[in-house]
Amino acid sequence: MSVAEPVPPLRIAVVGAAAASAADRELAKAVGRALGEAGAVVVCGGGGGVMEAAARGCHEGGGITVGILPGPDAAGANAWVTLPLATGMGEARNALVVRGAEAVLAVGGQWGTLSEIALAAKMGIPVGLLGTPPAHGLGLPSFEGPGAAVRWAIEQARARRTNA
């Protein structure tokens, strides 16, 4: 009898501001929940705002969240991160957040989010936008709600695996 090799879950980064609006936090929580329910792993920066909301939603959806932290202490992660990874790299850890994902969803955001969007685009990782993006005219897909964004991200992640 042959045993099938395990298939790792899809990894979707959810990025956005630590000082996020209530609307962006609600979007991020809904995105995280839908990703958790779909069996995807949410990768985030592990802090507050959008990161915390996405991690909480993922947890409530039964999923796993990886938080790639800027500081040297894993205790700096929000309470909803399943696996905190302390880097001690400061904002340079943004590259690890997006490199650790197969697709990225940016919910609102500010300068740090814009850096993650740019890094992902440069690395060839698909990026979708929700809420008010940190810059306009980026030429990236934009979604009205979490459902469409999550479906797109999962499709993109699967396509990357197929084409790898």
mmCIF file of C-alpha atoms in Angstrom:
data_model
loop_
_atom_site.group_PDB
_atom_site.id
_atom_site.type_symbol
_atom_site.label_atom_id
_atom_site.label_comp_id
_atom_site.label_asym_id
_atom_site.label_seq_id
_atom_site.Cartn_x
_atom_site.Cartn_y
_atom_site.Cartn_z
ATOM 1 C CA MET A 1 0.000 0.000 0.000
ATOM 2 C CA SER A 2 1.320 3.402 -1.007
ATOM 3 C CA VAL A 3 1.164 6.338 1.383
ATOM 4 C CA ALA A 4 0.510 9.736 -0.167
ATOM 5 C CA GLU A 5 3.018 12.437 0.615
ATOM 6 C CA PRO A 6 1.651 15.196 2.842
ATOM 7 C CA VAL A 7 0.674 18.410 1.092
ATOM 8 C CA PRO A 8 1.648 21.525 3.042
ATOM 9 C CA PRO A 9 -1.065 24.139 3.477
ATOM 10 C CA LEU A 10 -1.117 27.232 1.300
ATOM 11 C CA ARG A 11 0.606 30.237 2.880
ATOM 12 C CA ILE A 12 -1.070 33.626 2.462
ATOM 13 C CA ALA A 13 0.441 36.803 3.921
ATOM 14 C CA VAL A 14 -1.953 39.397 5.282
ATOM 15 C CA VAL A 15 -0.214 42.745 5.634
ATOM 16 C CA GLY A 16 -1.377 46.134 6.846
ATOM 17 C CA ALA A 17 -0.815 48.855 9.406
ATOM 18 C CA ALA A 18 -0.313 48.287 13.108
ATOM 19 C CA ALA A 19 -2.275 51.519 13.649
ATOM 20 C CA ALA A 20 -5.158 50.384 11.434
ATOM 21 C CA SER A 21 -8.651 51.814 11.232
ATOM 22 C CA ALA A 22 -11.566 49.874 12.660
ATOM 23 C CA ALA A 23 -12.767 49.178 9.104
ATOM 24 C CA ASP A 24 -9.387 47.724 8.082
ATOM 25 C CA ARG A 25 -9.244 45.602 11.242
ATOM 26 C CA GLU A 26 -12.709 44.190 10.460
ATOM 27 C CA LEU A 27 -11.663 43.394 6.872
ATOM 28 C CA ALA A 28 -8.468 41.728 8.116
ATOM 29 C CA LYS A 29 -10.347 39.656 10.685
ATOM 30 C CA ALA A 30 -12.794 38.437 8.026
ATOM 31 C CA VAL A 31 -9.902 37.631 5.658
ATOM 32 C CA GLY A 32 -8.080 35.742 8.404
ATOM 33 C CA ARG A 33 -11.199 33.774 9.325
ATOM 34 C CA ALA A 34 -11.867 32.791 5.702
ATOM 35 C CA LEU A 35 -8.239 31.749 5.214
ATOM 36 C CA GLY A 36 -8.301 29.695 8.424
ATOM 37 C CA GLU A 37 -11.529 27.996 7.374
ATOM 38 C CA ALA A 38 -9.952 27.232 3.977
ATOM 39 C CA GLY A 39 -7.005 25.531 5.690
ATOM 40 C CA ALA A 40 -4.441 28.163 4.660
ATOM 41 C CA VAL A 41 -1.703 29.411 6.974
ATOM 42 C CA VAL A 42 -1.763 33.162 7.568
ATOM 43 C CA VAL A 43 1.682 34.771 7.550
ATOM 44 C CA CYS A 44 1.877 38.235 9.104
ATOM 45 C CA GLY A 45 4.194 40.560 10.986
ATOM 46 C CA GLY A 46 2.831 39.367 14.337
ATOM 47 C CA GLY A 47 2.021 42.811 15.740
ATOM 48 C CA GLY A 48 -1.169 44.757 16.308
ATOM 49 C CA GLY A 49 -3.760 46.312 14.016
ATOM 50 C CA VAL A 50 -4.294 44.416 10.757
ATOM 51 C CA MET A 51 -1.814 41.723 11.817
ATOM 52 C CA GLU A 52 -3.608 41.013 15.079
ATOM 53 C CA ALA A 53 -7.043 41.100 13.446
ATOM 54 C CA ALA A 54 -5.986 38.659 10.705
ATOM 55 C CA ALA A 55 -4.365 36.343 13.251
ATOM 56 C CA ARG A 56 -7.459 36.421 15.457
ATOM 57 C CA GLY A 57 -9.750 35.714 12.517
ATOM 58 C CA CYS A 58 -7.541 32.842 11.385
ATOM 59 C CA HIS A 59 -7.541 31.392 14.903
ATOM 60 C CA GLU A 60 -11.332 31.671 15.105
ATOM 61 C CA GLY A 61 -11.533 29.953 11.704
ATOM 62 C CA GLY A 62 -9.467 27.027 12.998
ATOM 63 C CA GLY A 63 -6.257 27.996 11.234
ATOM 64 C CA ILE A 64 -2.603 28.538 12.014
ATOM 65 C CA THR A 65 -0.847 31.902 11.983
ATOM 66 C CA VAL A 66 2.878 32.534 11.636
ATOM 67 C CA GLY A 67 4.042 35.894 12.971
ATOM 68 C CA ILE A 68 7.422 37.100 11.696
ATOM 69 C CA LEU A 69 8.374 39.640 14.324
ATOM 70 C CA PRO A 70 10.698 42.616 13.926
ATOM 71 C CA GLY A 71 12.158 42.288 17.436
ATOM 72 C CA PRO A 72 14.364 39.676 19.095
ATOM 73 C CA ASP A 73 11.694 38.352 21.478
ATOM 74 C CA ALA A 74 8.865 35.981 20.496
ATOM 75 C CA ALA A 75 6.870 37.354 23.449
ATOM 76 C CA GLY A 76 6.294 40.462 21.314
ATOM 77 C CA ALA A 77 3.719 38.604 19.195
ATOM 78 C CA ASN A 78 0.026 39.296 19.525
ATOM 79 C CA ALA A 79 -2.001 36.715 21.443
ATOM 80 C CA TRP A 80 -3.441 35.122 18.275
ATOM 81 C CA VAL A 81 -0.156 34.139 16.608
ATOM 82 C CA THR A 82 0.304 30.356 16.658
ATOM 83 C CA LEU A 83 3.987 30.360 15.733
ATOM 84 C CA PRO A 84 5.930 33.530 16.587
ATOM 85 C CA LEU A 85 9.304 33.859 14.830
ATOM 86 C CA ALA A 86 11.490 36.577 16.361
ATOM 87 C CA THR A 87 13.971 37.949 13.841
ATOM 88 C CA GLY A 88 15.619 40.958 15.488
ATOM 89 C CA MET A 89 15.671 42.439 11.963
ATOM 90 C CA GLY A 90 13.363 45.423 12.478
ATOM 91 C CA GLU A 91 11.486 46.441 9.348
ATOM 92 C CA ALA A 92 13.829 44.318 7.205
ATOM 93 C CA ARG A 93 11.684 41.401 8.337
ATOM 94 C CA ASN A 94 9.066 42.613 5.829
ATOM 95 C CA ALA A 95 10.999 40.705 3.170
ATOM 96 C CA LEU A 96 10.577 37.499 5.181
ATOM 97 C CA VAL A 97 6.851 38.074 5.628
ATOM 98 C CA VAL A 98 6.242 38.221 1.888
ATOM 99 C CA ARG A 99 8.863 35.600 0.928
ATOM 100 C CA GLY A 100 7.186 33.193 3.331
ATOM 101 C CA ALA A 101 3.908 33.486 1.405
ATOM 102 C CA GLU A 102 2.574 32.256 -1.916
ATOM 103 C CA ALA A 103 0.218 35.235 -2.246
ATOM 104 C CA VAL A 104 -0.190 38.514 -0.344
ATOM 105 C CA LEU A 105 -3.308 40.425 0.659
ATOM 106 C CA ALA A 106 -2.712 44.018 1.765
ATOM 107 C CA VAL A 107 -5.478 45.485 3.903
ATOM 108 C CA GLY A 108 -5.190 49.265 3.939
ATOM 109 C CA GLY A 109 -1.775 50.182 5.222
ATOM 110 C CA GLN A 110 0.931 52.766 5.445
ATOM 111 C CA TRP A 111 4.647 52.899 4.583
ATOM 112 C CA GLY A 112 5.486 49.449 5.981
ATOM 113 C CA THR A 113 2.638 47.916 4.002
ATOM 114 C CA LEU A 114 3.789 49.723 0.881
ATOM 115 C CA SER A 115 7.264 48.202 1.362
ATOM 116 C CA GLU A 116 5.713 44.720 1.643
ATOM 117 C CA ILE A 117 3.636 45.297 -1.490
ATOM 118 C CA ALA A 118 6.744 46.434 -3.386
ATOM 119 C CA LEU A 119 8.873 43.532 -2.140
ATOM 120 C CA ALA A 120 6.210 40.983 -3.069
ATOM 121 C CA ALA A 121 5.764 42.489 -6.536
ATOM 122 C CA LYS A 122 9.546 42.519 -7.059
ATOM 123 C CA MET A 123 9.732 38.857 -5.940
ATOM 124 C CA GLY A 124 6.927 37.859 -8.312
ATOM 125 C CA ILE A 125 4.499 37.037 -5.507
ATOM 126 C CA PRO A 126 0.897 37.990 -6.376
ATOM 127 C CA VAL A 127 -0.491 40.918 -4.358
ATOM 128 C CA GLY A 128 -4.132 41.926 -3.933
ATOM 129 C CA LEU A 129 -5.511 45.001 -2.183
ATOM 130 C CA LEU A 130 -8.449 45.552 0.183
ATOM 131 C CA GLY A 131 -9.567 48.759 1.841
ATOM 132 C CA THR A 132 -7.762 52.000 1.052
ATOM 133 C CA PRO A 133 -4.289 51.133 -0.265
ATOM 134 C CA PRO A 134 -1.205 53.024 0.953
ATOM 135 C CA ALA A 135 -0.703 54.345 -2.613
ATOM 136 C CA HIS A 136 -2.822 54.626 -5.739
ATOM 137 C CA GLY A 137 -2.012 53.603 -9.288
ATOM 138 C CA LEU A 138 -0.176 50.423 -8.310
ATOM 139 C CA GLY A 139 -1.882 48.394 -11.037
ATOM 140 C CA LEU A 140 -2.762 45.596 -8.615
ATOM 141 C CA PRO A 141 -6.085 43.781 -8.253
ATOM 142 C CA SER A 142 -8.344 45.442 -5.720
ATOM 143 C CA PHE A 143 -11.244 43.724 -3.965
ATOM 144 C CA GLU A 144 -14.445 45.066 -2.453
ATOM 145 C CA GLY A 145 -14.736 42.363 0.178
ATOM 146 C CA PRO A 146 -12.867 39.606 1.955
ATOM 147 C CA GLY A 147 -14.569 36.701 0.144
ATOM 148 C CA ALA A 148 -13.383 37.667 -3.324
ATOM 149 C CA ALA A 149 -9.921 38.552 -2.013
ATOM 150 C CA VAL A 150 -9.476 35.197 -0.284
ATOM 151 C CA ARG A 151 -10.687 33.246 -3.319
ATOM 152 C CA TRP A 152 -8.218 35.163 -5.497
ATOM 153 C CA ALA A 153 -5.312 34.631 -3.062
ATOM 154 C CA ILE A 154 -5.958 30.895 -2.818
ATOM 155 C CA GLU A 155 -6.194 30.605 -6.621
ATOM 156 C CA GLN A 156 -2.926 32.523 -7.002
ATOM 157 C CA ALA A 157 -1.139 30.385 -4.396
ATOM 158 C CA ARG A 158 -2.326 27.170 -6.051
ATOM 159 C CA ALA A 159 -1.236 28.452 -9.464
ATOM 160 C CA ARG A 160 2.245 29.243 -8.115
ATOM 161 C CA ARG A 161 2.561 25.658 -6.874
ATOM 162 C CA THR A 162 1.374 24.252 -10.178
ATOM 163 C CA ASN A 163 3.858 26.382 -12.120
ATOM 164 C CA ALA A 164 6.775 25.746 -9.758
#
